[in-house]
Structure formats: C-alpha cells, structure tokens
CSV table of C-alpha atoms in Angstrom, one decimal:
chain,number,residue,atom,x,y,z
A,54,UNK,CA,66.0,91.1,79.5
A,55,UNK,CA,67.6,93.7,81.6
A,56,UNK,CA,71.0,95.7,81.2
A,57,UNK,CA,72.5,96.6,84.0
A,58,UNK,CA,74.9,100.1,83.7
A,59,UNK,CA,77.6,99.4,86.6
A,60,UNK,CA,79.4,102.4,86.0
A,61,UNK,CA,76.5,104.5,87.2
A,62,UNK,CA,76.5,102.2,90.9
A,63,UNK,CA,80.5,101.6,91.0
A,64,UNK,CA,82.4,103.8,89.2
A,65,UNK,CA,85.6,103.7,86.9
A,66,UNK,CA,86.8,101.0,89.9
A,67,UNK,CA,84.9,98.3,90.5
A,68,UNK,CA,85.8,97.3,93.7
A,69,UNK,CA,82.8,97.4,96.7
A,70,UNK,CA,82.0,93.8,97.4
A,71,UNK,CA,78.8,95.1,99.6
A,72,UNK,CA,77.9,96.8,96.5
A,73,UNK,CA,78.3,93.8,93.8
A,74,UNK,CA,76.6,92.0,96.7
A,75,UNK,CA,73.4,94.3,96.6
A,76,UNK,CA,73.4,94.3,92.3
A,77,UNK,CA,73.1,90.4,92.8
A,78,UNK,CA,70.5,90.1,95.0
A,79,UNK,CA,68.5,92.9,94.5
A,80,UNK,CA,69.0,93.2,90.8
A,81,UNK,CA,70.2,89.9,89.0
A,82,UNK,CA,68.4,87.4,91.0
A,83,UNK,CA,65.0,88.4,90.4
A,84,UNK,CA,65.3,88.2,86.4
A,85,UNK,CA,66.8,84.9,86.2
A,86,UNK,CA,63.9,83.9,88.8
A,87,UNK,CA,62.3,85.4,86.2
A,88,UNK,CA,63.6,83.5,83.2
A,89,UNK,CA,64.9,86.8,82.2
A,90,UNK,CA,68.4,87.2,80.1
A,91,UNK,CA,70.6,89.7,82.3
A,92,UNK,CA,73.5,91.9,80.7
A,93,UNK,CA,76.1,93.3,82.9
A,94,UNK,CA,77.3,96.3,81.2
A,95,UNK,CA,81.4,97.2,82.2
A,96,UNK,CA,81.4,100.4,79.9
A,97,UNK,CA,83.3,103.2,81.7
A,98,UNK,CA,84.8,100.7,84.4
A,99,UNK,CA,88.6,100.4,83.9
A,100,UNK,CA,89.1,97.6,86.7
A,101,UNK,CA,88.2,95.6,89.2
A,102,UNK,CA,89.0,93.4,91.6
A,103,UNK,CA,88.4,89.9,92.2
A,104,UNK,CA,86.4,90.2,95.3
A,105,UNK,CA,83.9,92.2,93.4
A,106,UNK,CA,83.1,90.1,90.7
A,107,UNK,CA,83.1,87.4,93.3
A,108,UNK,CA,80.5,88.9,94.8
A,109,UNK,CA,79.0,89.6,91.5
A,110,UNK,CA,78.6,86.1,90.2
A,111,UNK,CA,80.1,83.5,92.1
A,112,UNK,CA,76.6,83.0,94.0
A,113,UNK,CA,74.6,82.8,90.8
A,114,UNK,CA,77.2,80.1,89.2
A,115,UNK,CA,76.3,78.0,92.7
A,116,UNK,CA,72.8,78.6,92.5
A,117,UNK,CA,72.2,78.4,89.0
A,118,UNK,CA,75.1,76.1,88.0
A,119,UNK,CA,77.3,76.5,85.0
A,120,UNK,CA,74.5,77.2,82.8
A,121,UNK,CA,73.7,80.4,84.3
A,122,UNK,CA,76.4,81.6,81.7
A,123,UNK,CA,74.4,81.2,79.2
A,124,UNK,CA,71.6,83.7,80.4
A,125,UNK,CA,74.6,86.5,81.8
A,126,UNK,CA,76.1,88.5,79.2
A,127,UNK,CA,79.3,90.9,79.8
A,128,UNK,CA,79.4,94.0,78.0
A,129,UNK,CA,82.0,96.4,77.0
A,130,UNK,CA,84.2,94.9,79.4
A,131,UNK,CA,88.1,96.4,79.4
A,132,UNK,CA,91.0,93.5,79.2
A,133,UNK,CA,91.5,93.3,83.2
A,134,UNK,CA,87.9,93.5,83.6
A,135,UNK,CA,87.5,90.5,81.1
A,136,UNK,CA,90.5,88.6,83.1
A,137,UNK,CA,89.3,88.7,86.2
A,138,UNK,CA,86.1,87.5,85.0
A,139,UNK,CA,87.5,84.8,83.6
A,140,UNK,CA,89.4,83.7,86.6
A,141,UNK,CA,86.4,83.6,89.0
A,142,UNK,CA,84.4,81.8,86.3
A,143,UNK,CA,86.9,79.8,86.2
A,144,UNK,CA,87.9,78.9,89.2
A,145,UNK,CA,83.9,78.8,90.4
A,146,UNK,CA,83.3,75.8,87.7
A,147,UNK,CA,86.4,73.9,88.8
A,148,UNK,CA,85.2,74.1,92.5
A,149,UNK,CA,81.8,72.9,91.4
B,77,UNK,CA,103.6,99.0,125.7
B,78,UNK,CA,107.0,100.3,124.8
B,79,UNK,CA,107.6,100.6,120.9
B,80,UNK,CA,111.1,102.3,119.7
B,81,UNK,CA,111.6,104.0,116.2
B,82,UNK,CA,114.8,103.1,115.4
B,83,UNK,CA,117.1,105.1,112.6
B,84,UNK,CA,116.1,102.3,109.9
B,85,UNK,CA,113.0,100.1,109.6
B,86,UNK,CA,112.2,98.8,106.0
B,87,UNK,CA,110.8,95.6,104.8
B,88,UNK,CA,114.0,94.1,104.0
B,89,UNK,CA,115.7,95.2,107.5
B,90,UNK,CA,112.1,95.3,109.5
B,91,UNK,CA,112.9,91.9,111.3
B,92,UNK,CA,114.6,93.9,114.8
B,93,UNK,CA,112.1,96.2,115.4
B,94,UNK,CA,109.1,93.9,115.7
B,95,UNK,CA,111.4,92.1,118.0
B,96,UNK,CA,111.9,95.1,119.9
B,97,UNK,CA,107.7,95.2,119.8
B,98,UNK,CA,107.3,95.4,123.7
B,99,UNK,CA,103.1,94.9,123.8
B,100,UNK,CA,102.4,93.5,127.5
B,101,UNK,CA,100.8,96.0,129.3
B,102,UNK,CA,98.0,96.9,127.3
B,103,UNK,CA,96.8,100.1,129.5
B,104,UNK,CA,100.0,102.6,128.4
B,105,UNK,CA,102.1,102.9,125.5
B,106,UNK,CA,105.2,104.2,125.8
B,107,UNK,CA,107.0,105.6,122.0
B,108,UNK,CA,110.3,106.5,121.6
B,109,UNK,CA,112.8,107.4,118.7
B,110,UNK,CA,116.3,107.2,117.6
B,111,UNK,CA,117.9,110.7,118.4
B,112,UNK,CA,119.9,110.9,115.7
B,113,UNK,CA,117.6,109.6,112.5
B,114,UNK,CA,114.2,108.4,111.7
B,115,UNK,CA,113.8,106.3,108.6
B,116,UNK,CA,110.4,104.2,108.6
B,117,UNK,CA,108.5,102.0,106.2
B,118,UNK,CA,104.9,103.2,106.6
B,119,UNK,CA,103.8,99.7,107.8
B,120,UNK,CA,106.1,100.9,111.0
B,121,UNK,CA,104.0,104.0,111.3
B,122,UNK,CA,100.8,102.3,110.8
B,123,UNK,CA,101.0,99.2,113.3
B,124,UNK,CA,101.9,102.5,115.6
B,125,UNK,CA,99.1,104.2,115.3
B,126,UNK,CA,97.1,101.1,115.1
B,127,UNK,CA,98.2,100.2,118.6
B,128,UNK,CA,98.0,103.9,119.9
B,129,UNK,CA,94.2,103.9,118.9
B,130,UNK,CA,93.8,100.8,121.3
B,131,UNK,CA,94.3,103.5,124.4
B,132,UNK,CA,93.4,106.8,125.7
B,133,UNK,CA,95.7,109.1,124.4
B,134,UNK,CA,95.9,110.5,127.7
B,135,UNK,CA,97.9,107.3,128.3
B,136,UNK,CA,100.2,107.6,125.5
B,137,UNK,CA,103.6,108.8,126.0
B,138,UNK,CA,105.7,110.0,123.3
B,139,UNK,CA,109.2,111.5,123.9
B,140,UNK,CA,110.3,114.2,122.1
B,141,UNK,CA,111.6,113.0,119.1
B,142,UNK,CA,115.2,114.5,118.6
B,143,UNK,CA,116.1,113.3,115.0
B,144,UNK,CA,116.8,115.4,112.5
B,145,UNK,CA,114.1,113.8,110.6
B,146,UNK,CA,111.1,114.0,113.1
B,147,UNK,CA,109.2,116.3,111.0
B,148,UNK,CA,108.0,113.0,108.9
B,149,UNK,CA,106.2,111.8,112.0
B,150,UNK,CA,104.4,115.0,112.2
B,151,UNK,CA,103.4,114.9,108.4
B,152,UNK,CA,102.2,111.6,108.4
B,153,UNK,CA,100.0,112.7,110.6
B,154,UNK,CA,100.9,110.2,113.6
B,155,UNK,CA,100.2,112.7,116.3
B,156,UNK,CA,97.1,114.4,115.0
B,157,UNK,CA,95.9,110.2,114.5
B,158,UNK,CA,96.6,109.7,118.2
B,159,UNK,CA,95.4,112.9,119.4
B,160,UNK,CA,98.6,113.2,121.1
B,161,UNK,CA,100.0,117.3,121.5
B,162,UNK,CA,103.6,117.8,119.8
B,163,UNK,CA,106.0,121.0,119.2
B,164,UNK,CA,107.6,119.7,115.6
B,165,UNK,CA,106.8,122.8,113.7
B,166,UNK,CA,106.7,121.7,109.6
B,167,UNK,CA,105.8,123.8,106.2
B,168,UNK,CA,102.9,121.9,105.1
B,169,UNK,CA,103.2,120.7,101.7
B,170,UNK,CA,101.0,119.5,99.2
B,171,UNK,CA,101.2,116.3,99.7
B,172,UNK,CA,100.3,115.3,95.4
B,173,UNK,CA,103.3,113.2,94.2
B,174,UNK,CA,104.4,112.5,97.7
B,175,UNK,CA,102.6,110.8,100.4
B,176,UNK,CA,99.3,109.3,101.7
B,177,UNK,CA,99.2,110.4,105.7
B,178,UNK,CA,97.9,107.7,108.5
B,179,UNK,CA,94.7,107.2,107.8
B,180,UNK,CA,91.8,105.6,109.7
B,181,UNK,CA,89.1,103.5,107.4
B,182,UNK,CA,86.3,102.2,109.4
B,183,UNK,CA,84.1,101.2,107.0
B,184,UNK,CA,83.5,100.0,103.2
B,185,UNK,CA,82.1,103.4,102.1
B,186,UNK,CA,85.5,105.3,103.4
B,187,UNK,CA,87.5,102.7,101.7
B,188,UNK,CA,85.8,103.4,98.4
B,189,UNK,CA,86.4,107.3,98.7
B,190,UNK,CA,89.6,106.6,99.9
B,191,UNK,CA,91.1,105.3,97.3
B,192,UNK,CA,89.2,107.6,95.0
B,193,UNK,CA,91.2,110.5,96.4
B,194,UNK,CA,94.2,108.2,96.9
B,195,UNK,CA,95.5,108.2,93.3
B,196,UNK,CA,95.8,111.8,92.4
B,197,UNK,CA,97.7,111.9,95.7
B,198,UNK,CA,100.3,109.8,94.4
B,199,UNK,CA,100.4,111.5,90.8
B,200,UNK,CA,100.8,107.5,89.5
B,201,UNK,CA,100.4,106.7,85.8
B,202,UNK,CA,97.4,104.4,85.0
B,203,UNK,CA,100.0,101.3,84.8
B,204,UNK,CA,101.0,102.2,88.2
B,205,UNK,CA,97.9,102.8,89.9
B,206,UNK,CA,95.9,99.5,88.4
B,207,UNK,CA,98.1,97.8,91.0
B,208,UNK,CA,98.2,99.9,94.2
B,209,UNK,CA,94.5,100.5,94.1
B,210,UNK,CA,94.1,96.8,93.9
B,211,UNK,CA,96.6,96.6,96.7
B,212,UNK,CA,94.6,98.8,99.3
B,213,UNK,CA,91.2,97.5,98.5
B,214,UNK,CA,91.6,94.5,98.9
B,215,UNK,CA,94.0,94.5,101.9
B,216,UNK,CA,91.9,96.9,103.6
B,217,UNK,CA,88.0,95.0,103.0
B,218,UNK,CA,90.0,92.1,104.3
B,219,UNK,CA,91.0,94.0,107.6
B,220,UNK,CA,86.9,95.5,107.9
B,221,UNK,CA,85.9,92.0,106.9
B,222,UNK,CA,88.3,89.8,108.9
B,223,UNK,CA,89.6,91.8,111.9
B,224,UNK,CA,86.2,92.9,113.6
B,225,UNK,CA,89.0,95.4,114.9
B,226,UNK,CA,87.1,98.1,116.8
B,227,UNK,CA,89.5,100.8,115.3
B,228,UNK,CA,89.3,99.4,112.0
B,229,UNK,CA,92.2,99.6,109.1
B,230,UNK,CA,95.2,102.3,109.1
B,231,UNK,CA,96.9,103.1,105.9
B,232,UNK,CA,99.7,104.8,104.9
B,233,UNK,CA,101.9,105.3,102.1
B,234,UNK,CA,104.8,106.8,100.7
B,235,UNK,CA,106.6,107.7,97.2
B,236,UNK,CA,110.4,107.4,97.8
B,237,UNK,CA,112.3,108.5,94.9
B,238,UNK,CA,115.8,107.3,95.3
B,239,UNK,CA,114.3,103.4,94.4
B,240,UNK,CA,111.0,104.8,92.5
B,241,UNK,CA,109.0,103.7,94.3
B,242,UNK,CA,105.7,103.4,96.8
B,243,UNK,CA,105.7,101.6,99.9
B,244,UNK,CA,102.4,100.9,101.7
B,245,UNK,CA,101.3,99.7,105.5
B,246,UNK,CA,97.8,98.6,106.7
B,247,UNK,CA,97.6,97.5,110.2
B,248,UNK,CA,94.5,96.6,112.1
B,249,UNK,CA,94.5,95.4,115.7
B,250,UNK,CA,91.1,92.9,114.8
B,251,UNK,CA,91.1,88.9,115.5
B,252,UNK,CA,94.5,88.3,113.7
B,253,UNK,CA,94.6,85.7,110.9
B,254,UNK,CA,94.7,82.3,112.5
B,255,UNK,CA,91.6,83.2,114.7
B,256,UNK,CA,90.1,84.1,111.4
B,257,UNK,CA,91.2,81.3,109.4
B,258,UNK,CA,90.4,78.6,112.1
B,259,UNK,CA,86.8,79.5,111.9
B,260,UNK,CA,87.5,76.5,109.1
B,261,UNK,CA,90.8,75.2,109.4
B,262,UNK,CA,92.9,73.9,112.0
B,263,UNK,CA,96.0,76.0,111.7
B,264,UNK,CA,98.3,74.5,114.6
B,265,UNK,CA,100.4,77.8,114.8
B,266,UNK,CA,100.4,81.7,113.0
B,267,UNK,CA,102.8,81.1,110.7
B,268,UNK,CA,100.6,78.2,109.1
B,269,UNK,CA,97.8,80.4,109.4
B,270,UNK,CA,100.0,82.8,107.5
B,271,UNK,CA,100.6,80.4,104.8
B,272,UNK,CA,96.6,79.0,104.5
B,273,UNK,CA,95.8,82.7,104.2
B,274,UNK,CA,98.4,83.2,101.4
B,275,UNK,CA,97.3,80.1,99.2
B,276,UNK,CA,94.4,80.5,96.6
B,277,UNK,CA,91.1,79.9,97.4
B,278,UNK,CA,91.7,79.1,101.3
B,279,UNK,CA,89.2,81.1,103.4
B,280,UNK,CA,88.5,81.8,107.1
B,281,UNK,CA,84.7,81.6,106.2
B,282,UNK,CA,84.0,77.9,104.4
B,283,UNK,CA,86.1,74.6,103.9
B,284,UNK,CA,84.4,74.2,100.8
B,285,UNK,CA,86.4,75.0,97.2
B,286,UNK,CA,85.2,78.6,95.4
B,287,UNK,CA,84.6,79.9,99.0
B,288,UNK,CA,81.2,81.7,99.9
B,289,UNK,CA,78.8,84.4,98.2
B,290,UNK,CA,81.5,87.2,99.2
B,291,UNK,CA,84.1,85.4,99.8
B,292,UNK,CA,86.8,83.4,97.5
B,293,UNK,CA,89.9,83.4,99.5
B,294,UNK,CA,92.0,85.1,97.2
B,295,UNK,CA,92.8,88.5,97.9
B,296,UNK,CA,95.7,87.9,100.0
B,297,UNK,CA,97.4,85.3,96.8
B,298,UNK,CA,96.7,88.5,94.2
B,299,UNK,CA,98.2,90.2,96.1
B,300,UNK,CA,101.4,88.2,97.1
B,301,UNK,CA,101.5,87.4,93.1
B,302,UNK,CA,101.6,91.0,92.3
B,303,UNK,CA,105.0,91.6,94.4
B,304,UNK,CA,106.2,87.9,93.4
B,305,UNK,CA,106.1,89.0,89.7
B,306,UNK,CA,106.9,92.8,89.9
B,307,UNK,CA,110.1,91.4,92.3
B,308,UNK,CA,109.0,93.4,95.3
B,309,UNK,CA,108.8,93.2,99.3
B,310,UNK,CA,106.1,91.6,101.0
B,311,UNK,CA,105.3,91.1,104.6
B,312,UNK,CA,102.6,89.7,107.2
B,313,UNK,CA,102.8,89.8,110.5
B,314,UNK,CA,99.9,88.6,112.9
B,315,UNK,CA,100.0,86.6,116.2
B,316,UNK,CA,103.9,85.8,116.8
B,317,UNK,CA,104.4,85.2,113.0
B,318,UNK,CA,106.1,86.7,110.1
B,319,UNK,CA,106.5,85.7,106.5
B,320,UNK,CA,108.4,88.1,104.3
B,321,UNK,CA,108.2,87.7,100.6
B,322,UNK,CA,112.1,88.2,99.9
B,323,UNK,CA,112.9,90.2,96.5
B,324,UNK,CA,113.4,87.9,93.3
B,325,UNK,CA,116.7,88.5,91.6
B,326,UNK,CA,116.4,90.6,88.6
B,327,UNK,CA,119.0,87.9,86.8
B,328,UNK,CA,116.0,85.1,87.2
B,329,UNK,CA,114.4,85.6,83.7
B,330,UNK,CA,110.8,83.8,84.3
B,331,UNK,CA,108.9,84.1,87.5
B,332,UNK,CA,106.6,81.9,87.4
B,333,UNK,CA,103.8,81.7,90.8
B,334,UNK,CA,103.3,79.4,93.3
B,335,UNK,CA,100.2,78.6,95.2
B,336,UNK,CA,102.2,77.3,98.2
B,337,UNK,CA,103.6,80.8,99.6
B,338,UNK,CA,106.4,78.5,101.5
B,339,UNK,CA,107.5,77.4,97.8
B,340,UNK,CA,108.8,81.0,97.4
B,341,UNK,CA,112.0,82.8,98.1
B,342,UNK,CA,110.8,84.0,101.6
B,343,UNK,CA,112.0,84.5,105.5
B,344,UNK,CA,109.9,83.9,108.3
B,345,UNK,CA,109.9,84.7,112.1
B,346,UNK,CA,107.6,82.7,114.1
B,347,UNK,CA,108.9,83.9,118.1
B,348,UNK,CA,108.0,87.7,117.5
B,349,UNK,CA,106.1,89.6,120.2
B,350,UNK,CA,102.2,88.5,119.7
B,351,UNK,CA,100.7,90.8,117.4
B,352,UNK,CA,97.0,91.4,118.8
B,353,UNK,CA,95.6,91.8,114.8
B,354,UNK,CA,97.2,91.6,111.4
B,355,UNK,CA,99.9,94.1,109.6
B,356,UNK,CA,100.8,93.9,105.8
B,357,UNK,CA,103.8,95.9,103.9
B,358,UNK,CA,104.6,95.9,100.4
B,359,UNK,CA,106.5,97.7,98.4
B,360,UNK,CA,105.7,98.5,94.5
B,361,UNK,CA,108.3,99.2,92.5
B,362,UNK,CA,107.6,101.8,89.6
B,363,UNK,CA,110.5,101.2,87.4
B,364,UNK,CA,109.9,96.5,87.0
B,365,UNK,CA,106.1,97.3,87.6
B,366,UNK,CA,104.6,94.5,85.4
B,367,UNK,CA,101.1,95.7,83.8
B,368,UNK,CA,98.2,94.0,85.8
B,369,UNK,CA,96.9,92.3,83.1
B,370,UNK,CA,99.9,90.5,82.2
B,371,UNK,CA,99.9,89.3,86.0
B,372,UNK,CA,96.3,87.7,85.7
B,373,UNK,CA,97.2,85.8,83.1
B,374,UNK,CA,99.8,83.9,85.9
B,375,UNK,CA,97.3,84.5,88.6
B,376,UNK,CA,94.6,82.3,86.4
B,377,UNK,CA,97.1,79.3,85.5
B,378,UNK,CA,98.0,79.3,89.3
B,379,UNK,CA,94.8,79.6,90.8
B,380,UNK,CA,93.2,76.6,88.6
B,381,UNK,CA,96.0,74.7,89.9
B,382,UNK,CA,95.9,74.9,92.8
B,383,UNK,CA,91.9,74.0,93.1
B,384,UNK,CA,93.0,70.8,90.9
B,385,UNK,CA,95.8,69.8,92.7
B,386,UNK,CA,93.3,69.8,95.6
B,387,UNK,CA,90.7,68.4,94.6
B,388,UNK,CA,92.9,65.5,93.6
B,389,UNK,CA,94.3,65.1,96.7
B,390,UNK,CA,91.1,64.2,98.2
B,391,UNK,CA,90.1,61.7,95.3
B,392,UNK,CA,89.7,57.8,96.6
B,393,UNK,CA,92.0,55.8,95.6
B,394,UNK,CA,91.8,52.7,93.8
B,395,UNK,CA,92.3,49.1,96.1
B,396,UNK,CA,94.8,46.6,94.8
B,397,UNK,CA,94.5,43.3,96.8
C-alpha cells in the first residue's frame, strides 16, 4: 500500500492538471500494476478543481473499470474536495 | 486594426464595442479612447492587449488618451504589456483590495503562481475566493490547452465597490473554440460551437462520453453554473459569436441549471467582427455569492443528466411492424 501526501506536490489548491497527470502515471499506476492498495491523502488541500481530479482518476476508472474504487482510498478530504470527487466518479461510471 | 474605448463597456452594455472591433489589417493596430470618460470591463482591456501582443509594438498606435479617467489604463498596466511609451503620470498604489493588472500566462507553472499571489491581491474572504480561483484556472488551462495561442492567456481583474463586486477578462488570440471543438464535432457555425463548448461533458479532444485522460469537457459548464446560480454576467466571444449569460432576476427563488446553455436566459450575437481566438468575462458578485459547495451539489444533478439524456438519445429503438 502506498499513501500519497498531495499537499506536499499541489498545495492548499489542487488545481495543476499536468501535475495530477504525473501523480497518475508515475505514482498510482505502478501500485495497482502492482496489486497494491493506493491512498490519496487531501489533508491540507482546501479545493480543487474538476480538471484536476480528472486528471487524477478518470484514466484509472477507464483502465481499471469501476472496481478500481475499491483499491483507491480518499483521505482527509474537505467537503468541495469530496464533491468534486464525487462528480467525476460519477459522471466517469455513467459514461462507462 | 482599429479598436475604440468608448466611455462605457461592461458585460451587460459590451455588445457595441465588439461591433466596433475593426480587426482586418492584421500588420497595425490603431487604439483610441473616448475623450471625455473611460469606463472598461477588464475583458475590454484584455482582448486589447491580447491583440496588441499579435504586433510589433512599433506598429501600435495609441492616441493620447484624454479622459479624465486614463490613469486606469496606465495602472492596469496596458502600456507597459504592449511595450508601448505613454506620458499618464499615476501615484502607484498598492494594488491589495483593488485590482489584478494585465497579465501574460504562458504556461501551466505561471498559472499556478498566479493565482497563488492572486488572492491576497484581491483581499477576498475564503467564500469568495473558492470561486474566482476556480474561475481563472480553469478558464485560463483551457486557453494554454485549447488556443495553441503563441502569446498565451491575458488576465485581468477588478474589485468595483459600488456593486461589490469582481469582474474578470481572459482573452487569448489561439485557434478559437469551433476550430477546437470540430477536432470532434461538426459545429456548422461559432455560436453552436459556443453552445457545444458550454454543455457538460462535450470536448474538442474525443466524441466519446467522460472525455479523455486530461480532459472531461466541463470547465467551461462549471463555470457558466457558477454565474447561473450566483445571478451573475457571463460572456464568450470567439470567431463572429457571442453568447452572454444575461443576469437572473433576484425575484426567481430557485435556479435550477441547465445543461443546454441556449435553455438559459441569455443574448447572443453571431455577425460580430471575427475574433481570431477566444475572450471570456464574468462577473462575481460578492454580496449573492453562493458557497461553492452548495453549487456542486447542482453541478452533479446536472451533469449526470445530461450524460443520461445522451446516452439515451443514441439507444436503438424498438421495431413495431
């Protein structure tokens, strides 16, 4: 399992596409190739916008399928953070 | 190029000067102002310096604003922008609580510290601030991402406190939206490129529903929702189009969000001088500002929709014989 800290990589506002982009590939890919559970850790980030956790996720729900959700977790996420999350979730499993 | 500031160009009264937009001979541009008064949405002062940054400033001519008011041109920061030489003597201020000058964002790292620096400028509360940081980033990664403009993104924003409240203009002189949006649609004219862009989920870069790895097709809807629901101004302007999200009254008790930006109270122009790019004003009221969380709750209900409704339009449908 890993845990991945975004404030350190984004700050309070999560909102650098490139940058959720990277996390995916370089960081959450690899565990679930793996088999490894992945936690993605909100504490300190107060927003963000829906293009970044696009980036984020959306690819892994296409790869993976809908069942990737059960091997992401989100951590200490804020209300807005948790929203948005749940729109491109969402939205991702109704275009599926 | 000829473009004129007139005495008064807002959102709600912006419509006769981009008609006045004279863009046809793309080698000199030619600004003036009205003598007596300047009074200018930032969007006006961006799509200028947007087009000024298309030419040598050497080719640029400018006369000498007479208006009582030039002095705002000069602390925007239009001239220094343009590289362009002007007399209009002002007392700097600190600009904290005020105004955000022309700015120049070429790429995604500058955006970031941008708007990092951006909200202490404008002294916002967190309420406040949610929504205009939202605003810029993702209006201005869609201009780096879309436009492939050379010059990439100018902002500018301004605090007015007669109507409490902060007005914002990001112009890029890129691809304009239906070149981008035809890369997978067939819009037959700007203004339906215009609309496709403003719907949820409808991008330039895939057909296919939930968009690609970076790309959803939904900044543009978040952010027409936002001014939908906090009653504000909204416009687009790209190619010879125009749609202008009009202000809800503040009678109408529920607002609820369409996905179909043509469904809302809106005016549209589609015989304007061709815009070579795309330019986007909004306006955020301070005192109806709804909290953004509250908005993501109608954002979510409409979005889902809208991916139902069309995927249901493309089911088969049964045979009777």
């Amino acid at each position: 399992m890993i845990e991945i800290k975004l404030f350190e990589i984004v700050g309070e506002f999560a909102e650098n596409k490139d940058i959720a982009r990277d996390i995916r590939k370089q960081r959450i890919i690899p565990e679930l190739n793996n088999n490894q559970k992945v936690i993605l850790n909100f504490e300190g980030i107060h927003a963000a916008t829906q293009s970044f956790i696009h980036a984020l996720i959306s690819d892994l729900l296409r790869k993976y399928g809908n069942d990737v959700l059960d091997k992401i977790s989100f951590k200490h996420c804020d209300e807005i953070v948790q929203k948005i999350i749940n729109i491109v979730v969402e939205y991702m499993q109704e275009s599926a | 190029m000829k473009i004129h500031l007139p005495n008064s160009a807002f959102l709600g009264n912006i419509d006769p000067f981009l008609r006045t937009l004279d863009i046809t001979n793309p080698d000199r541009l030619e600004i003036t102002t009205n003598e007596k008064w300047i009074s200018i949405h930032p969007i006006v002062l961006s799509m200028v310096a947007a087009i000024g940054l298309t030419i040598s400033p050497l080719k640029i001519h400018f006369k000498k604003p007479e208006a009582t008011s030039k002095h705002y041109l000069k602390r925007m920061g239009l001239f220094t922008l343009l590289k362009i030489p002007s007399d209009i003597k002002i007392t700097e201020h600190e600009p904290a609580g005020r105004f955000i000058p022309l700015t120049q964002i070429n790429d995604s790292s500058a955006l970031t510290k941008f708007i990092t620096n951006m909200v202490p400028l404008l002294h916002l509360k967190p309420k406040h601030s949610e929504s205009i940081r939202y605003i810029v980033s993702e209006l201005v990664r869609n201009a780096l991402e879309h436009s492939l403009s050379k010059h990439g993104a100018i902002v500018s924003a301004q605090y007015y406190k007669k109507s409490n409240s902060i007005r914002i203009g990001i112009a890029d002189t890129g691809l304009g939206i239906r070149k981008t949006i035809n890369h997978s649609h067939n819009a037959k004219s700007d203004l339906e490129a215009i609309q496709l862009a403003l719907s949820p989920g409808i991008t330039g870069a895939t057909k296919k529903e939930g968009g690609t790895e970076i790309n959803a097709g939904a900044g543009l809807f978040f952010i027409r929702s936002i001014a939908k629901v906090n009653r504000d101004y909204f416009m687009i302007y790209s190619g010879k189009a125009m749609y202008k999200l009009l202000k809800n009254k503040p009678t109408q008790k529920k607002i609820s969000l369409h996905s179909d930006p043509f469904m809302d109270r809106f005016s549209k122009d589609e015989n304007l001088p061709f815009w070579q790019g795309t330019a986007v004003g909004i306006d955020i009221s301070l005192e109806t500002t709804k909290e953004l969380s509250f908005l993501l709750d109608l954002i979510r209900e409409t979005y889902t929709t809208a991916i139902k409704e069309r995927k249901k339009a493309k089911y088969k449908k049964a045979r009777f014989i």
